[in-house]
Short mmCIF file of C-alpha atoms in Angstrom, two decimals:
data_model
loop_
_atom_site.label_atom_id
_atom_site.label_comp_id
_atom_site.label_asym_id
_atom_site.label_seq_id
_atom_site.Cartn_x
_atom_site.Cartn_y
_atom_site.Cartn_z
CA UNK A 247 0.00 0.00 0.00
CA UNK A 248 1.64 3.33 -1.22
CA UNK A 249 -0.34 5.69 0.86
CA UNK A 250 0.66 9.16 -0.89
CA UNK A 251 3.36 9.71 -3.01
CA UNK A 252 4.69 12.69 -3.82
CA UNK A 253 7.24 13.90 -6.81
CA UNK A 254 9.84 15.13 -7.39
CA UNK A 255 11.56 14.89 -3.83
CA UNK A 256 13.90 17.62 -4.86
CA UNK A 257 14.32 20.78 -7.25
CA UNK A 258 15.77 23.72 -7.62
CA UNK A 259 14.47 25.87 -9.60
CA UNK A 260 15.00 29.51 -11.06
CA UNK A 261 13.28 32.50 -10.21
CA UNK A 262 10.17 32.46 -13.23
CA UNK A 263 9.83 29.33 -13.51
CA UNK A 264 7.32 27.13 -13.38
CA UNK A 265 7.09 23.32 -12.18
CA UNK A 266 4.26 20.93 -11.00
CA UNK A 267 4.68 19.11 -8.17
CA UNK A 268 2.09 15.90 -8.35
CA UNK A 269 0.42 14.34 -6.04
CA UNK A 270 -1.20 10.69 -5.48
CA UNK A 271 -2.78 8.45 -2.85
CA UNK A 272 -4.45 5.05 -3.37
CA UNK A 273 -6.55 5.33 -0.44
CA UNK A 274 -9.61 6.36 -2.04
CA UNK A 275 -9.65 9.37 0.01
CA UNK A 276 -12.13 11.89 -0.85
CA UNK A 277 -10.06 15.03 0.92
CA UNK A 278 -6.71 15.77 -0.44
CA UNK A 279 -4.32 18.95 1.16
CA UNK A 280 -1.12 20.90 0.31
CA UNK A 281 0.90 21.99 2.69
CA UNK A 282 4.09 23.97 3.17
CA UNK A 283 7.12 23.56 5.94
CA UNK A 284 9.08 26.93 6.48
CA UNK A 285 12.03 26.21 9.45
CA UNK A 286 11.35 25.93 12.56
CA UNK A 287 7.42 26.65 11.44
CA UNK A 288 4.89 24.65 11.57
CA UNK A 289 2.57 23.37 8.25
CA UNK A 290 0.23 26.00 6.00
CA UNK A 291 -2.06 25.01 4.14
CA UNK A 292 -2.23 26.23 0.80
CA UNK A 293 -5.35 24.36 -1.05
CA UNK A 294 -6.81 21.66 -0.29
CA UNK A 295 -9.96 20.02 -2.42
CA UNK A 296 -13.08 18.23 -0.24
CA UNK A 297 -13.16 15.71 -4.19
CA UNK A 298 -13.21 15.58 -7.45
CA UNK A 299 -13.40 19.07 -9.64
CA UNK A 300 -13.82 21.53 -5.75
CA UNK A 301 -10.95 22.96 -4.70
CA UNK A 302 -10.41 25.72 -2.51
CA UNK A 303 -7.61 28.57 -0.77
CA UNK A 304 -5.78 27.95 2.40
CA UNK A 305 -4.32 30.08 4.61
CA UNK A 306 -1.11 30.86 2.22
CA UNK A 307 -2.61 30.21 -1.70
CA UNK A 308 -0.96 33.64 -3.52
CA UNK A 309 1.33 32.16 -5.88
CA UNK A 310 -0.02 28.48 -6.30
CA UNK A 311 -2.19 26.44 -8.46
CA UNK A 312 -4.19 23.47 -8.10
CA UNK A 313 -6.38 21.24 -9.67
CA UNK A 314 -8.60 17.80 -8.94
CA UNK A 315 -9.64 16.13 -12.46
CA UNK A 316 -9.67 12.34 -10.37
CA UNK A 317 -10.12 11.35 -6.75
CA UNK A 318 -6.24 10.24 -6.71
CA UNK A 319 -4.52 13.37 -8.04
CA UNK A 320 -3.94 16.50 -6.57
CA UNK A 321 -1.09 18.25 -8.44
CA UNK A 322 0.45 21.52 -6.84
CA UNK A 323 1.62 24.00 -9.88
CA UNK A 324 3.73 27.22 -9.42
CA UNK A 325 3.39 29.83 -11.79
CA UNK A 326 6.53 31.91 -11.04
CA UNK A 327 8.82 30.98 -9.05
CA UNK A 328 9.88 33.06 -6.06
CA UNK A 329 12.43 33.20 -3.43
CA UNK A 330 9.82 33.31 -0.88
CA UNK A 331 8.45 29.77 -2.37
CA UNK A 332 11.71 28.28 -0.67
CA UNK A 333 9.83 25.08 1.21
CA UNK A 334 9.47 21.86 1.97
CA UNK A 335 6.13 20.49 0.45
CA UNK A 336 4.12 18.53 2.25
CA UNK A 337 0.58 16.35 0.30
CA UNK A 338 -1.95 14.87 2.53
CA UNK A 339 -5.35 12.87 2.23
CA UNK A 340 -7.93 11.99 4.34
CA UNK A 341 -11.26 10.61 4.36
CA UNK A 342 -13.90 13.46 4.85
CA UNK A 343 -15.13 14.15 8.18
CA UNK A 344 -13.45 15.72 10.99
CA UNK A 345 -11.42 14.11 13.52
CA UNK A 346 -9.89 11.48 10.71
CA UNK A 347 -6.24 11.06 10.72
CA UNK A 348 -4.58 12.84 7.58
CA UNK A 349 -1.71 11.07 5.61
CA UNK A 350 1.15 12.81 4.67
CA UNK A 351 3.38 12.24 1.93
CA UNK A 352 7.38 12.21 2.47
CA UNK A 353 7.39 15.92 0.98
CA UNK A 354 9.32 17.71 -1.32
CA UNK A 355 12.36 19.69 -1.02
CA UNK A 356 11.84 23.44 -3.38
CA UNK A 357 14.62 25.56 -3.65
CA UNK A 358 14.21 28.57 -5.87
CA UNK A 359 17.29 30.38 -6.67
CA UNK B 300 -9.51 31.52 14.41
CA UNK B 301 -8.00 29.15 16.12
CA UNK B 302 -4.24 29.04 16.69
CA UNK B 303 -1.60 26.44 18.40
CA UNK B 304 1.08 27.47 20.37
CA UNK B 305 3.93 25.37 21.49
CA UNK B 306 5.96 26.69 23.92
CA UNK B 307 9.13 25.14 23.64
CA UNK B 308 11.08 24.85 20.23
CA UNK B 309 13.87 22.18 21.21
CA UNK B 310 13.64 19.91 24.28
CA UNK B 311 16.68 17.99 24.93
CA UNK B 312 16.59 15.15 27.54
CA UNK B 313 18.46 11.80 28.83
CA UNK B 314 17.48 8.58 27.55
CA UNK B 315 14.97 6.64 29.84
CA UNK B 316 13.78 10.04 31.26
CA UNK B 317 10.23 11.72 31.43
CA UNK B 318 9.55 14.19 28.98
CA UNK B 319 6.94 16.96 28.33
CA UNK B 320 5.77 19.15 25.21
CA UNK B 321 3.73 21.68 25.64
CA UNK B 322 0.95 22.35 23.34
CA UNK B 323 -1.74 25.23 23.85
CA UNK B 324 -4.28 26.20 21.60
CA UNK B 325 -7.06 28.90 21.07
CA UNK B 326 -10.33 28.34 19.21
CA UNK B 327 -14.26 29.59 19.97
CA UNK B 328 -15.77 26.93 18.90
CA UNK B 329 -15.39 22.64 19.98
CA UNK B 330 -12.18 21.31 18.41
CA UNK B 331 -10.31 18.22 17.66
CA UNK B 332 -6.92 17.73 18.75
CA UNK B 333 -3.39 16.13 17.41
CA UNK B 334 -0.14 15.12 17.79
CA UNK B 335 1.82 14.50 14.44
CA UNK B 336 5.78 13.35 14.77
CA UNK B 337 7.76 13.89 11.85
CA UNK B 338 11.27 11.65 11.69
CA UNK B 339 14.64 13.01 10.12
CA UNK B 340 13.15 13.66 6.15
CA UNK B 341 9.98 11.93 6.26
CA UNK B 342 6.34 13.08 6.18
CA UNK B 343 4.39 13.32 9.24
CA UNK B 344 2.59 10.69 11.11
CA UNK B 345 -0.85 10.88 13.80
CA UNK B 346 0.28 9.78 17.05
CA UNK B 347 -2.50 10.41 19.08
CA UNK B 348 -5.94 12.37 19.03
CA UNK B 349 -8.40 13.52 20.81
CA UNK B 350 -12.07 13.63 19.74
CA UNK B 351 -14.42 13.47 22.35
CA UNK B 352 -14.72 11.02 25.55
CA UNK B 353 -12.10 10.26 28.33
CA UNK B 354 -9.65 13.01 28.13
CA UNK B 355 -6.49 11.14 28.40
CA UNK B 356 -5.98 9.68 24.97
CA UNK B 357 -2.58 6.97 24.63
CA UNK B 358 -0.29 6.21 21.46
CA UNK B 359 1.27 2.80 21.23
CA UNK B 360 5.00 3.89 21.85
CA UNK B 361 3.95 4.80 25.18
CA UNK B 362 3.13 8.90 24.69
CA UNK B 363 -0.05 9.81 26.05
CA UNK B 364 -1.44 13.19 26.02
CA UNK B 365 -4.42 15.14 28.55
CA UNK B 366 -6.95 17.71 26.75
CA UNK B 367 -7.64 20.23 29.19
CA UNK B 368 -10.64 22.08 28.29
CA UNK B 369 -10.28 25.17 31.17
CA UNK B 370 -6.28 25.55 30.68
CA UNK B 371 -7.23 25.35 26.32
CA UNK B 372 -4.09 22.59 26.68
CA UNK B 373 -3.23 19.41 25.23
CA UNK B 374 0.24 18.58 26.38
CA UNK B 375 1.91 15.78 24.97
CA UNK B 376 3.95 13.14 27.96
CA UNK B 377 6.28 10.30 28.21
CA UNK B 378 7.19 9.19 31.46
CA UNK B 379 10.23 7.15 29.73
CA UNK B 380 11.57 8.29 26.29
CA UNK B 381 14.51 6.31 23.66
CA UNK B 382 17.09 7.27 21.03
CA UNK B 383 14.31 6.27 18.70
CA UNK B 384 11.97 8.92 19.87
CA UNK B 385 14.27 11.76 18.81
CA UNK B 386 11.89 13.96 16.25
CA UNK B 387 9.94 16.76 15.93
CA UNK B 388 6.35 16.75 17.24
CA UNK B 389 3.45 18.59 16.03
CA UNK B 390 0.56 19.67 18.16
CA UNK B 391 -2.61 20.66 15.81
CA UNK B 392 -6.23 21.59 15.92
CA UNK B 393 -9.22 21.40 13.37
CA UNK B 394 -13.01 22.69 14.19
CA UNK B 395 -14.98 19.92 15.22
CA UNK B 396 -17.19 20.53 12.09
CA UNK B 397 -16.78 21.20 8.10
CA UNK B 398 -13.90 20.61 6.53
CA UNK B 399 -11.07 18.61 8.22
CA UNK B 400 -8.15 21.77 7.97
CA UNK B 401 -5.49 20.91 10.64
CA UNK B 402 -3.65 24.12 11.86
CA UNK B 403 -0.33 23.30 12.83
CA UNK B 404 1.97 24.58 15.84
CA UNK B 405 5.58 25.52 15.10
CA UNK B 406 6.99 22.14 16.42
CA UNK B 407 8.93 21.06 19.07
CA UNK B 408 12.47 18.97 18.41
CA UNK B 409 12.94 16.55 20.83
CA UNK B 410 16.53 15.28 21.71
CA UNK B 411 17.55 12.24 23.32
CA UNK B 412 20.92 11.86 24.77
CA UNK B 413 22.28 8.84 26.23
#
């Protein structure tokens, strides 16, 4: 069982540039999250989508896009790339009501240069 | 909105001793609560939660944390911690309703010397 898998564990990437990062779980999970890791700071959310073609803004969108065409992908896309965009990248899933444990992918390491 | 607060960004502490984290939070409105750990580059993984019921909820490595509703705490406790249990921990809250958003405290490293 893969749980969620996230790629590419690393980049670096140039300042205007854009990437994807993807996204996939196999858990049939109808909630699926982004999240970034800034040091010694704890996880934003930037989108997360509640299933299939509805996604919405979390606390730290500006800058990011995302999309939901299937329940198992959840692909994070930046437009231009900024300094500030610097982070570890963290995917998630869950099942759809509160209180159920969220699985994390092993994240992805962004450095924009 | 709710916020977490942990109050102590690095705990360092023998092997086979107790340990603490400290985990407040602020909300209006009924929450659930978490404790994530997060090992040297990986993602992170539940170790406990609370819901509802008995307010002392246990992990199977032996962590166990209280929710105090008065005090707006959920400290995390280990009355004897190993090498292996060197990470950072994540205390977290989501509303008890909608959408199952987790909002994360800054983390606490915890470092076990022998």
């Amino acid at each position: 069982n893969a749980g969620v898998t996230q790629t590419p564990k690393f980049r670096i990437l140039k300042i205007g540039q854009s990437m994807t990062l993807q996204c996939t779980q196999d858990m049939n999970h109808n909630y699926m999250y982004w999240y970034r890791q800034d040091p010694g700071m704890g996880l934003k959310l930037i989108y997360y989508s509640v299933g299939a073609g509805i996604t919405d803004k979390g606390e730290v969108p500006n800058g990011y896009n995302v999309s939901r065409s299937t329940t198992e992908d959840f692909p994070l896309r930046l437009e231009l790339a900024a300094p500030s965009q610097t982070s570890v990248y963290f995917c998630a899933s869950s099942y759809s009501h509160s209180g159920n444990t969220i699985y994390f992918g092993e994240g992805s390491w962004l450095t924009v240069v | 909105a709710q916020s977490v607060t942990q109050l102590d960004s690095q705990v360092p502490v023998f092997e086979e001793a107790p340990v603490e984290l400290r985990c407040n939070y602020s909300s209006s409105v009924s929450v659930y609560l978490f404790w994530y750990v997060q090992y040297p580059n990986q993602g992170l993984q539940l170790l406990l939660k609370y819901l509802s019921g008995s307010t002392l909820v246990e992990s199977i490595n032996g962590f166990e944390a209280e929710f105090n509703k008065s005090q707006t705490s959920f400290h995390l406790r280990k009355p004897s911690v190993h090498i292996s249990d060197t990470a950072e921990y994540f205390c977290a809250v989501s509303e008890g309703q909608g959408a199952q958003k987790l909002v994360f405290g800054q983390g606490t490293r915890l470092t076990i010397n022998p």
